Amino acid sequence: MSPSFESPVIALGAIHYDTIAHGAEVIRPETSTPARFHAKPGGVATNVSRNLSRLGVQTKLIGTVGDDAAAQILKEQLGEEGIEHFTVTRSGFSTGQYLALHDPDGSLKAACVDDRILSEAPADLFSDIVDRLSATADEKTIWFVDANLPAPMLEGLASQIQTGRLMANAVSDAKSRRLKPLLSRLDCLYLNRGEAAALTGLPASAGPDEISSALVDAGLKAFVLTDGPSGIIVSNKGLITRLTPENTDVVDVTGAGDALTAGSLAAVSKGYALEEAVRFGLRAAALTLASTGALAETLSWEALNVF
């Protein structure tokens, strides 16, 4: 039986149309490589929302799309998956797109993204929607933002959202810096070692303990710091917990970090403490690594609730 979640999630961020290519052999430059292509919804906030919906969490997604065919495809699929979405159409812009090339072992060889529709958006693009949804939010509501949002928009949203918990994903080394003015306002930040180094100004060679200390000193209440197969550090109100990822055969690395975020958010919404919730996120990430794309077909709360 699916659990009854108490905390809804409102996600704000990227809505992309992803094209994922899996090479039948190692991808080489300056020539074509036989491959299998898959087209699916993407973007951090979208990936997290799709995973949350599959886990039975009441989820709302706020983002922007163009007035093109990709937008219509995305909106139809999100609706079919039970995600209540609030999209702002920006005429003259293409819906965000992401192209990834994977070698046969599932590793990412190269990727490109066109996110001008969001990166060049005005700071108040979602203000009216957030005002409407804030009217029914309470202290249990989880607001989730990704750093695909421009820095002025992130700062404005952090000021606008007064009720509920605010959590974020750093997205990339470059985009993580957009969150710096928000750190003391966040209830939790999900990021990897490279993103944390960029955010704190530490060198990439800095160790996880040094990075963790810098994040605490920067004002973060809680964070989930990933370092690939080396492990995960969860910091929550001064308590440090170290976790080890599951071993799994990797098919595709796309969306594994987003699945970790979603799995742990789902558990937090049910009332688990962050350090326990991340165990569910690690299970979700393992299922995603063994699948193609950012949403594992085998994902369910029952598949995660094995502890």
PDB file of C-alpha atoms in Angstrom:
ATOM      1  CA  MET A   1       0.000   0.000   0.000  1.00  0.00           C
ATOM      2  CA  SER A   2       1.293   3.476  -0.854  1.00  0.00           C
ATOM      3  CA  PRO A   3       1.880   5.744   2.146  1.00  0.00           C
ATOM      4  CA  SER A   4      -0.184   8.842   2.785  1.00  0.00           C
ATOM      5  CA  PHE A   5       2.206  11.771   2.436  1.00  0.00           C
ATOM      6  CA  GLU A   6       1.586  14.755   4.655  1.00  0.00           C
ATOM      7  CA  SER A   7       3.807  17.341   2.963  1.00  0.00           C
ATOM      8  CA  PRO A   8       3.212  18.466  -0.636  1.00  0.00           C
ATOM      9  CA  VAL A   9       6.144  19.587  -2.782  1.00  0.00           C
ATOM     10  CA  ILE A  10       6.172  22.649  -5.044  1.00  0.00           C
ATOM     11  CA  ALA A  11       9.121  22.542  -7.462  1.00  0.00           C
ATOM     12  CA  LEU A  12      10.430  25.497  -9.456  1.00  0.00           C
ATOM     13  CA  GLY A  13      13.033  25.221 -12.166  1.00  0.00           C
ATOM     14  CA  ALA A  14      13.957  23.739 -15.512  1.00  0.00           C
ATOM     15  CA  ILE A  15      11.506  22.017 -17.838  1.00  0.00           C
ATOM     16  CA  HIS A  16      13.550  20.549 -20.686  1.00  0.00           C
ATOM     17  CA  TYR A  17      13.050  18.222 -23.606  1.00  0.00           C
ATOM     18  CA  ASP A  18      15.888  15.701 -23.265  1.00  0.00           C
ATOM     19  CA  THR A  19      17.412  13.697 -26.094  1.00  0.00           C
ATOM     20  CA  ILE A  20      19.639  10.894 -24.801  1.00  0.00           C
ATOM     21  CA  ALA A  21      21.879   8.924 -27.156  1.00  0.00           C
ATOM     22  CA  HIS A  22      23.471   5.613 -26.103  1.00  0.00           C
ATOM     23  CA  GLY A  23      26.385   4.694 -28.324  1.00  0.00           C
ATOM     24  CA  ALA A  24      26.603   1.107 -29.518  1.00  0.00           C
ATOM     25  CA  GLU A  25      30.360   1.632 -29.306  1.00  0.00           C
ATOM     26  CA  VAL A  26      32.632   4.245 -27.746  1.00  0.00           C
ATOM     27  CA  ILE A  27      31.693   7.669 -29.120  1.00  0.00           C
ATOM     28  CA  ARG A  28      34.499   9.226 -31.149  1.00  0.00           C
ATOM     29  CA  PRO A  29      34.879  12.857 -32.256  1.00  0.00           C
ATOM     30  CA  GLU A  30      34.511  13.985 -35.864  1.00  0.00           C
ATOM     31  CA  THR A  31      32.515  10.942 -36.989  1.00  0.00           C
ATOM     32  CA  SER A  32      29.084   9.400 -36.482  1.00  0.00           C
ATOM     33  CA  THR A  33      28.495   6.571 -34.028  1.00  0.00           C
ATOM     34  CA  PRO A  34      25.622   4.039 -34.157  1.00  0.00           C
ATOM     35  CA  ALA A  35      23.359   4.736 -31.187  1.00  0.00           C
ATOM     36  CA  ARG A  36      19.891   4.367 -29.672  1.00  0.00           C
ATOM     37  CA  PHE A  37      18.001   7.626 -29.089  1.00  0.00           C
ATOM     38  CA  HIS A  38      15.455   8.336 -26.349  1.00  0.00           C
ATOM     39  CA  ALA A  39      13.451  11.568 -25.950  1.00  0.00           C
ATOM     40  CA  LYS A  40      12.013  12.318 -22.502  1.00  0.00           C
ATOM     41  CA  PRO A  41      11.148  15.209 -20.163  1.00  0.00           C
ATOM     42  CA  GLY A  42      14.152  16.593 -18.308  1.00  0.00           C
ATOM     43  CA  GLY A  43      15.567  19.413 -16.230  1.00  0.00           C
ATOM     44  CA  VAL A  44      16.334  19.077 -12.522  1.00  0.00           C
ATOM     45  CA  ALA A  45      13.004  20.351 -11.170  1.00  0.00           C
ATOM     46  CA  THR A  46      11.142  18.258 -13.761  1.00  0.00           C
ATOM     47  CA  ASN A  47      13.137  15.110 -12.996  1.00  0.00           C
ATOM     48  CA  VAL A  48      12.569  15.571  -9.272  1.00  0.00           C
ATOM     49  CA  SER A  49       8.842  16.189  -9.811  1.00  0.00           C
ATOM     50  CA  ARG A  50       8.411  13.104 -12.006  1.00  0.00           C
ATOM     51  CA  ASN A  51      10.149  10.920  -9.433  1.00  0.00           C
ATOM     52  CA  LEU A  52       8.105  12.412  -6.587  1.00  0.00           C
ATOM     53  CA  SER A  53       4.857  11.823  -8.444  1.00  0.00           C
ATOM     54  CA  ARG A  54       5.821   8.200  -9.046  1.00  0.00           C
ATOM     55  CA  LEU A  55       6.449   7.917  -5.289  1.00  0.00           C
ATOM     56  CA  GLY A  56       2.952   9.162  -4.505  1.00  0.00           C
ATOM     57  CA  VAL A  57       3.875  12.665  -3.372  1.00  0.00           C
ATOM     58  CA  GLN A  58       1.467  15.500  -4.194  1.00  0.00           C
ATOM     59  CA  THR A  59       3.630  17.544  -6.554  1.00  0.00           C
ATOM     60  CA  LYS A  60       3.278  20.871  -8.343  1.00  0.00           C
ATOM     61  CA  LEU A  61       5.825  21.994 -10.959  1.00  0.00           C
ATOM     62  CA  ILE A  62       6.441  25.610 -11.982  1.00  0.00           C
ATOM     63  CA  GLY A  63       8.496  26.395 -15.072  1.00  0.00           C
ATOM     64  CA  THR A  64       8.605  28.020 -18.483  1.00  0.00           C
ATOM     65  CA  VAL A  65       8.255  26.637 -22.017  1.00  0.00           C
ATOM     66  CA  GLY A  66       8.199  28.023 -25.544  1.00  0.00           C
ATOM     67  CA  ASP A  67       5.301  28.025 -27.967  1.00  0.00           C
ATOM     68  CA  ASP A  68       6.657  25.035 -29.889  1.00  0.00           C
ATOM     69  CA  ALA A  69       5.895  21.339 -30.376  1.00  0.00           C
ATOM     70  CA  ALA A  70       8.263  20.306 -27.571  1.00  0.00           C
ATOM     71  CA  ALA A  71       6.216  22.352 -25.083  1.00  0.00           C
ATOM     72  CA  GLN A  72       2.991  20.606 -26.030  1.00  0.00           C
ATOM     73  CA  ILE A  73       4.602  17.163 -25.775  1.00  0.00           C
ATOM     74  CA  LEU A  74       6.044  17.960 -22.356  1.00  0.00           C
ATOM     75  CA  LYS A  75       2.829  19.390 -20.919  1.00  0.00           C
ATOM     76  CA  GLU A  76       0.806  16.413 -22.114  1.00  0.00           C
ATOM     77  CA  GLN A  77       3.238  13.891 -20.646  1.00  0.00           C
ATOM     78  CA  LEU A  78       3.534  15.706 -17.316  1.00  0.00           C
ATOM     79  CA  GLY A  79      -0.247  15.798 -17.056  1.00  0.00           C
ATOM     80  CA  GLU A  80      -0.498  12.099 -17.836  1.00  0.00           C
ATOM     81  CA  GLU A  81       1.979  11.402 -15.040  1.00  0.00           C
ATOM     82  CA  GLY A  82      -0.214  13.222 -12.529  1.00  0.00           C
ATOM     83  CA  ILE A  83       1.959  16.293 -12.086  1.00  0.00           C
ATOM     84  CA  GLU A  84       0.039  19.533 -11.683  1.00  0.00           C
ATOM     85  CA  HIS A  85       2.136  21.949 -13.717  1.00  0.00           C
ATOM     86  CA  PHE A  86       2.073  25.720 -13.957  1.00  0.00           C
ATOM     87  CA  THR A  87       3.927  26.809 -17.077  1.00  0.00           C
ATOM     88  CA  VAL A  88       4.603  30.303 -18.359  1.00  0.00           C
ATOM     89  CA  THR A  89       4.872  30.407 -22.161  1.00  0.00           C
ATOM     90  CA  ARG A  90       7.605  32.675 -23.519  1.00  0.00           C
ATOM     91  CA  SER A  91       6.980  33.401 -27.183  1.00  0.00           C
ATOM     92  CA  GLY A  92      10.090  33.690 -29.304  1.00  0.00           C
ATOM     93  CA  PHE A  93      12.041  31.225 -27.185  1.00  0.00           C
ATOM     94  CA  SER A  94      12.552  27.515 -27.772  1.00  0.00           C
ATOM     95  CA  THR A  95      11.599  25.188 -24.951  1.00  0.00           C
ATOM     96  CA  GLY A  96      14.732  24.195 -23.027  1.00  0.00           C
ATOM     97  CA  GLN A  97      16.566  21.281 -24.591  1.00  0.00           C
ATOM     98  CA  TYR A  98      19.306  18.950 -23.398  1.00  0.00           C
ATOM     99  CA  LEU A  99      21.358  16.572 -25.553  1.00  0.00           C
ATOM    100  CA  ALA A 100      23.524  13.874 -23.948  1.00  0.00           C
ATOM    101  CA  LEU A 101      25.898  11.359 -25.512  1.00  0.00           C
ATOM    102  CA  HIS A 102      26.644   8.222 -23.499  1.00  0.00           C
ATOM    103  CA  ASP A 103      29.259   5.549 -24.079  1.00  0.00           C
ATOM    104  CA  PRO A 104      28.189   1.868 -23.860  1.00  0.00           C
ATOM    105  CA  ASP A 105      29.172   1.714 -20.165  1.00  0.00           C
ATOM    106  CA  GLY A 106      26.583   4.400 -19.403  1.00  0.00           C
ATOM    107  CA  SER A 107      29.108   7.146 -18.706  1.00  0.00           C
ATOM    108  CA  LEU A 108      28.428  10.611 -20.048  1.00  0.00           C
ATOM    109  CA  LYS A 109      30.756  11.458 -22.951  1.00  0.00           C
ATOM    110  CA  ALA A 110      29.387  14.910 -23.750  1.00  0.00           C
ATOM    111  CA  ALA A 111      26.282  17.019 -23.273  1.00  0.00           C
ATOM    112  CA  CYS A 112      24.841  20.321 -24.440  1.00  0.00           C
ATOM    113  CA  VAL A 113      21.962  22.391 -23.119  1.00  0.00           C
ATOM    114  CA  ASP A 114      19.953  25.303 -24.496  1.00  0.00           C
ATOM    115  CA  ASP A 115      18.309  26.922 -21.474  1.00  0.00           C
ATOM    116  CA  ARG A 116      18.071  30.527 -22.627  1.00  0.00           C
ATOM    117  CA  ILE A 117      14.305  30.487 -22.078  1.00  0.00           C
ATOM    118  CA  LEU A 118      14.987  30.297 -18.327  1.00  0.00           C
ATOM    119  CA  SER A 119      18.480  31.732 -17.924  1.00  0.00           C
ATOM    120  CA  GLU A 120      17.375  34.949 -19.659  1.00  0.00           C
ATOM    121  CA  ALA A 121      13.987  35.157 -17.925  1.00  0.00           C
ATOM    122  CA  PRO A 122      12.912  38.187 -15.857  1.00  0.00           C
ATOM    123  CA  ALA A 123      13.189  37.822 -12.103  1.00  0.00           C
ATOM    124  CA  ASP A 124       9.424  38.083 -11.551  1.00  0.00           C
ATOM    125  CA  LEU A 125       8.426  35.483 -14.188  1.00  0.00           C
ATOM    126  CA  PHE A 126       6.833  33.142 -11.624  1.00  0.00           C
ATOM    127  CA  SER A 127       5.858  35.689  -8.958  1.00  0.00           C
ATOM    128  CA  ASP A 128       2.100  35.588  -9.632  1.00  0.00           C
ATOM    129  CA  ILE A 129       2.032  31.778  -9.586  1.00  0.00           C
ATOM    130  CA  VAL A 130       4.036  31.636  -6.351  1.00  0.00           C
ATOM    131  CA  ASP A 131       1.684  34.188  -4.773  1.00  0.00           C
ATOM    132  CA  ARG A 132      -1.326  32.004  -5.619  1.00  0.00           C
ATOM    133  CA  LEU A 133       0.247  28.806  -4.352  1.00  0.00           C
ATOM    134  CA  SER A 134       1.587  30.505  -1.216  1.00  0.00           C
ATOM    135  CA  ALA A 135      -1.985  31.283  -0.186  1.00  0.00           C
ATOM    136  CA  THR A 136      -2.615  27.572   0.469  1.00  0.00           C
ATOM    137  CA  ALA A 137       0.887  26.606   1.695  1.00  0.00           C
ATOM    138  CA  ASP A 138       1.552  25.768   5.343  1.00  0.00           C
ATOM    139  CA  GLU A 139       4.618  25.038   7.439  1.00  0.00           C
ATOM    140  CA  LYS A 140       4.748  21.456   6.122  1.00  0.00           C
ATOM    141  CA  THR A 141       4.926  22.507   2.471  1.00  0.00           C
ATOM    142  CA  ILE A 142       8.280  21.800   0.805  1.00  0.00           C
ATOM    143  CA  TRP A 143       9.390  24.360  -1.780  1.00  0.00           C
ATOM    144  CA  PHE A 144      12.130  23.019  -4.037  1.00  0.00           C
ATOM    145  CA  VAL A 145      14.176  25.222  -6.370  1.00  0.00           C
ATOM    146  CA  ASP A 146      16.982  24.333  -8.767  1.00  0.00           C
ATOM    147  CA  ALA A 147      19.907  26.583  -9.650  1.00  0.00           C
ATOM    148  CA  ASN A 148      18.878  26.630 -13.302  1.00  0.00           C
ATOM    149  CA  LEU A 149      16.849  29.650 -12.155  1.00  0.00           C
ATOM    150  CA  PRO A 150      18.708  32.959 -12.627  1.00  0.00           C
ATOM    151  CA  ALA A 151      20.302  34.436  -9.503  1.00  0.00           C
ATOM    152  CA  PRO A 152      17.929  37.455  -9.263  1.00  0.00           C
ATOM    153  CA  MET A 153      14.943  35.119  -9.555  1.00  0.00           C
ATOM    154  CA  LEU A 154      16.287  32.828  -6.827  1.00  0.00           C
ATOM    155  CA  GLU A 155      16.787  35.761  -4.466  1.00  0.00           C
ATOM    156  CA  GLY A 156      13.309  37.080  -5.199  1.00  0.00           C
ATOM    157  CA  LEU A 157      11.688  33.698  -4.627  1.00  0.00           C
ATOM    158  CA  ALA A 158      13.542  33.191  -1.354  1.00  0.00           C
ATOM    159  CA  SER A 159      12.067  36.475  -0.117  1.00  0.00           C
ATOM    160  CA  GLN A 160       8.610  35.730  -1.512  1.00  0.00           C
ATOM    161  CA  ILE A 161       8.266  32.244  -0.003  1.00  0.00           C
ATOM    162  CA  GLN A 162       7.415  32.849   3.643  1.00  0.00           C
ATOM    163  CA  THR A 163       5.598  29.654   4.654  1.00  0.00           C
ATOM    164  CA  GLY A 164       7.087  26.171   4.426  1.00  0.00           C
ATOM    165  CA  ARG A 165      10.541  24.673   3.999  1.00  0.00           C
ATOM    166  CA  LEU A 166      12.851  25.816   1.195  1.00  0.00           C
ATOM    167  CA  MET A 167      15.219  23.252  -0.329  1.00  0.00           C
ATOM    168  CA  ALA A 168      17.472  23.475  -3.380  1.00  0.00           C
ATOM    169  CA  ASN A 169      19.679  21.586  -5.821  1.00  0.00           C
ATOM    170  CA  ALA A 170      22.960  23.187  -6.983  1.00  0.00           C
ATOM    171  CA  VAL A 171      22.696  21.715 -10.548  1.00  0.00           C
ATOM    172  CA  SER A 172      26.290  22.385 -11.717  1.00  0.00           C
ATOM    173  CA  ASP A 173      29.615  23.900 -10.669  1.00  0.00           C
ATOM    174  CA  ALA A 174      28.906  27.180 -12.462  1.00  0.00           C
ATOM    175  CA  LYS A 175      25.255  27.498 -11.456  1.00  0.00           C
ATOM    176  CA  SER A 176      25.836  26.581  -7.804  1.00  0.00           C
ATOM    177  CA  ARG A 177      27.205  30.080  -7.176  1.00  0.00           C
ATOM    178  CA  ARG A 178      23.747  31.508  -7.835  1.00  0.00           C
ATOM    179  CA  LEU A 179      22.642  30.076  -4.485  1.00  0.00           C
ATOM    180  CA  LYS A 180      25.265  31.867  -2.385  1.00  0.00           C
ATOM    181  CA  PRO A 181      22.969  34.706  -1.202  1.00  0.00           C
ATOM    182  CA  LEU A 182      20.327  32.138  -0.165  1.00  0.00           C
ATOM    183  CA  LEU A 183      22.380  29.749   1.943  1.00  0.00           C
ATOM    184  CA  SER A 184      21.187  30.904   5.361  1.00  0.00           C
ATOM    185  CA  ARG A 185      17.581  30.823   4.097  1.00  0.00           C
ATOM    186  CA  LEU A 186      17.723  27.219   2.812  1.00  0.00           C
ATOM    187  CA  ASP A 187      16.503  24.337   4.943  1.00  0.00           C
ATOM    188  CA  CYS A 188      18.570  21.888   2.874  1.00  0.00           C
ATOM    189  CA  LEU A 189      20.876  21.971  -0.148  1.00  0.00           C
ATOM    190  CA  TYR A 190      21.688  18.998  -2.383  1.00  0.00           C
ATOM    191  CA  LEU A 191      25.042  19.283  -4.141  1.00  0.00           C
ATOM    192  CA  ASN A 192      28.095  17.329  -5.235  1.00  0.00           C
ATOM    193  CA  ARG A 193      31.714  17.896  -4.313  1.00  0.00           C
ATOM    194  CA  GLY A 194      32.534  19.997  -7.393  1.00  0.00           C
ATOM    195  CA  GLU A 195      29.494  22.210  -6.890  1.00  0.00           C
ATOM    196  CA  ALA A 196      30.330  22.646  -3.210  1.00  0.00           C
ATOM    197  CA  ALA A 197      33.912  23.656  -4.003  1.00  0.00           C
ATOM    198  CA  ALA A 198      32.696  26.218  -6.521  1.00  0.00           C
ATOM    199  CA  LEU A 199      30.095  27.561  -4.095  1.00  0.00           C
ATOM    200  CA  THR A 200      32.540  27.958  -1.197  1.00  0.00           C
ATOM    201  CA  GLY A 201      35.507  29.109  -3.274  1.00  0.00           C
ATOM    202  CA  LEU A 202      37.640  26.148  -2.218  1.00  0.00           C
ATOM    203  CA  PRO A 203      39.950  24.417  -4.710  1.00  0.00           C
ATOM    204  CA  ALA A 204      38.639  21.307  -6.461  1.00  0.00           C
ATOM    205  CA  SER A 205      41.283  19.307  -4.573  1.00  0.00           C
ATOM    206  CA  ALA A 206      39.726  20.166  -1.188  1.00  0.00           C
ATOM    207  CA  GLY A 207      38.661  17.143   0.821  1.00  0.00           C
ATOM    208  CA  PRO A 208      35.048  16.431   1.763  1.00  0.00           C
ATOM    209  CA  ASP A 209      35.604  17.278   5.433  1.00  0.00           C
ATOM    210  CA  GLU A 210      37.074  20.690   4.568  1.00  0.00           C
ATOM    211  CA  ILE A 211      34.217  21.337   2.148  1.00  0.00           C
ATOM    212  CA  SER A 212      31.635  20.285   4.741  1.00  0.00           C
ATOM    213  CA  SER A 213      33.082  22.672   7.301  1.00  0.00           C
ATOM    214  CA  ALA A 214      32.999  25.501   4.772  1.00  0.00           C
ATOM    215  CA  LEU A 215      29.338  24.807   3.981  1.00  0.00           C
ATOM    216  CA  VAL A 216      28.447  24.916   7.671  1.00  0.00           C
ATOM    217  CA  ASP A 217      30.412  28.150   8.092  1.00  0.00           C
ATOM    218  CA  ALA A 218      28.524  29.598   5.110  1.00  0.00           C
ATOM    219  CA  GLY A 219      25.287  29.317   7.075  1.00  0.00           C
ATOM    220  CA  LEU A 220      23.667  26.153   5.728  1.00  0.00           C
ATOM    221  CA  LYS A 221      21.316  24.460   8.202  1.00  0.00           C
ATOM    222  CA  ALA A 222      21.512  21.131   6.380  1.00  0.00           C
ATOM    223  CA  PHE A 223      23.000  19.676   3.239  1.00  0.00           C
ATOM    224  CA  VAL A 224      23.495  16.435   1.321  1.00  0.00           C
ATOM    225  CA  LEU A 225      26.994  16.319  -0.194  1.00  0.00           C
ATOM    226  CA  THR A 226      27.676  13.588  -2.759  1.00  0.00           C
ATOM    227  CA  ASP A 227      31.072  12.462  -4.002  1.00  0.00           C
ATOM    228  CA  GLY A 228      30.301   9.757  -6.553  1.00  0.00           C
ATOM    229  CA  PRO A 229      31.127   6.230  -5.365  1.00  0.00           C
ATOM    230  CA  SER A 230      33.231   7.649  -2.510  1.00  0.00           C
ATOM    231  CA  GLY A 231      30.157   8.284  -0.388  1.00  0.00           C
ATOM    232  CA  ILE A 232      27.715  10.859   0.903  1.00  0.00           C
ATOM    233  CA  ILE A 233      27.901  13.295   3.780  1.00  0.00           C
ATOM    234  CA  VAL A 234      24.616  14.376   5.338  1.00  0.00           C
ATOM    235  CA  SER A 235      24.778  17.373   7.661  1.00  0.00           C
ATOM    236  CA  ASN A 236      21.664  18.166   9.674  1.00  0.00           C
ATOM    237  CA  LYS A 237      21.686  20.649  12.555  1.00  0.00           C
ATOM    238  CA  GLY A 238      25.329  19.924  13.324  1.00  0.00           C
ATOM    239  CA  LEU A 239      25.011  16.135  13.107  1.00  0.00           C
ATOM    240  CA  ILE A 240      27.183  14.524  10.413  1.00  0.00           C
ATOM    241  CA  THR A 241      26.169  11.171   8.908  1.00  0.00           C
ATOM    242  CA  ARG A 242      28.215   9.297   6.299  1.00  0.00           C
ATOM    243  CA  LEU A 243      26.496   6.929   3.872  1.00  0.00           C
ATOM    244  CA  THR A 244      27.728   4.627   1.109  1.00  0.00           C
ATOM    245  CA  PRO A 245      25.978   4.372  -2.287  1.00  0.00           C
ATOM    246  CA  GLU A 246      24.607   1.012  -3.409  1.00  0.00           C
ATOM    247  CA  ASN A 247      26.589  -1.043  -5.893  1.00  0.00           C
ATOM    248  CA  THR A 248      24.740  -1.288  -9.185  1.00  0.00           C
ATOM    249  CA  ASP A 249      25.365  -2.004 -12.859  1.00  0.00           C
ATOM    250  CA  VAL A 250      25.255   1.390 -14.566  1.00  0.00           C
ATOM    251  CA  VAL A 251      23.134   1.714 -17.700  1.00  0.00           C
ATOM    252  CA  ASP A 252      22.785   5.502 -17.739  1.00  0.00           C
ATOM    253  CA  VAL A 253      23.972   8.162 -15.276  1.00  0.00           C
ATOM    254  CA  THR A 254      21.274  10.630 -16.400  1.00  0.00           C
ATOM    255  CA  GLY A 255      19.156  11.859 -13.501  1.00  0.00           C
ATOM    256  CA  ALA A 256      20.739   9.748 -10.761  1.00  0.00           C
ATOM    257  CA  GLY A 257      21.434  12.796  -8.606  1.00  0.00           C
ATOM    258  CA  ASP A 258      17.899  14.071  -9.182  1.00  0.00           C
ATOM    259  CA  ALA A 259      16.510  10.670  -8.155  1.00  0.00           C
ATOM    260  CA  LEU A 260      18.557  10.830  -4.949  1.00  0.00           C
ATOM    261  CA  THR A 261      17.091  14.256  -4.263  1.00  0.00           C
ATOM    262  CA  ALA A 262      13.536  13.099  -5.011  1.00  0.00           C
ATOM    263  CA  GLY A 263      13.765   9.899  -2.999  1.00  0.00           C
ATOM    264  CA  SER A 264      14.995  11.742   0.059  1.00  0.00           C
ATOM    265  CA  LEU A 265      12.437  14.550  -0.380  1.00  0.00           C
ATOM    266  CA  ALA A 266       9.702  11.916  -0.530  1.00  0.00           C
ATOM    267  CA  ALA A 267      10.883  10.450   2.761  1.00  0.00           C
ATOM    268  CA  VAL A 268      11.216  13.901   4.349  1.00  0.00           C
ATOM    269  CA  SER A 269       7.648  14.651   3.268  1.00  0.00           C
ATOM    270  CA  LYS A 270       6.563  11.529   5.164  1.00  0.00           C
ATOM    271  CA  GLY A 271       8.335  12.665   8.309  1.00  0.00           C
ATOM    272  CA  TYR A 272      11.728  10.948   8.189  1.00  0.00           C
ATOM    273  CA  ALA A 273      14.747  12.849   9.472  1.00  0.00           C
ATOM    274  CA  LEU A 274      17.095  13.935   6.692  1.00  0.00           C
ATOM    275  CA  GLU A 275      19.833  11.420   7.515  1.00  0.00           C
ATOM    276  CA  GLU A 276      17.298   8.575   7.305  1.00  0.00           C
ATOM    277  CA  ALA A 277      15.549  10.050   4.275  1.00  0.00           C
ATOM    278  CA  VAL A 278      18.750  10.037   2.215  1.00  0.00           C
ATOM    279  CA  ARG A 279      18.842   6.232   2.462  1.00  0.00           C
ATOM    280  CA  PHE A 280      15.654   6.192   0.391  1.00  0.00           C
ATOM    281  CA  GLY A 281      17.288   8.615  -2.030  1.00  0.00           C
ATOM    282  CA  LEU A 282      20.279   6.317  -2.481  1.00  0.00           C
ATOM    283  CA  ARG A 283      17.940   3.458  -3.359  1.00  0.00           C
ATOM    284  CA  ALA A 284      16.143   5.659  -5.896  1.00  0.00           C
ATOM    285  CA  ALA A 285      19.490   6.663  -7.428  1.00  0.00           C
ATOM    286  CA  ALA A 286      20.538   3.011  -7.772  1.00  0.00           C
ATOM    287  CA  LEU A 287      17.307   2.159  -9.600  1.00  0.00           C
ATOM    288  CA  THR A 288      17.828   5.133 -11.924  1.00  0.00           C
ATOM    289  CA  LEU A 289      21.449   4.222 -12.702  1.00  0.00           C
ATOM    290  CA  ALA A 290      20.208   0.801 -13.813  1.00  0.00           C
ATOM    291  CA  SER A 291      17.657   2.376 -16.180  1.00  0.00           C
ATOM    292  CA  THR A 292      17.614   4.611 -19.250  1.00  0.00           C
ATOM    293  CA  GLY A 293      16.745   8.252 -18.613  1.00  0.00           C
ATOM    294  CA  ALA A 294      15.956  10.191 -15.460  1.00  0.00           C
ATOM    295  CA  LEU A 295      12.980   8.090 -14.275  1.00  0.00           C
ATOM    296  CA  ALA A 296      13.280   4.386 -13.503  1.00  0.00           C
ATOM    297  CA  GLU A 297      10.246   2.383 -14.570  1.00  0.00           C
ATOM    298  CA  THR A 298      10.743   0.234 -11.469  1.00  0.00           C
ATOM    299  CA  LEU A 299      10.548   3.222  -9.110  1.00  0.00           C
ATOM    300  CA  SER A 300       7.852   3.036  -6.421  1.00  0.00           C
ATOM    301  CA  TRP A 301       7.641   3.706  -2.723  1.00  0.00           C
ATOM    302  CA  GLU A 302       7.510  -0.065  -2.131  1.00  0.00           C
ATOM    303  CA  ALA A 303      10.787  -0.449  -4.056  1.00  0.00           C
ATOM    304  CA  LEU A 304      12.432   2.132  -1.790  1.00  0.00           C
ATOM    305  CA  ASN A 305      10.877   1.106   1.511  1.00  0.00           C
ATOM    306  CA  VAL A 306      13.147  -1.880   2.083  1.00  0.00           C
ATOM    307  CA  PHE A 307      14.910  -0.779   5.273  1.00  0.00           C
TER     308      PHE A 307
END
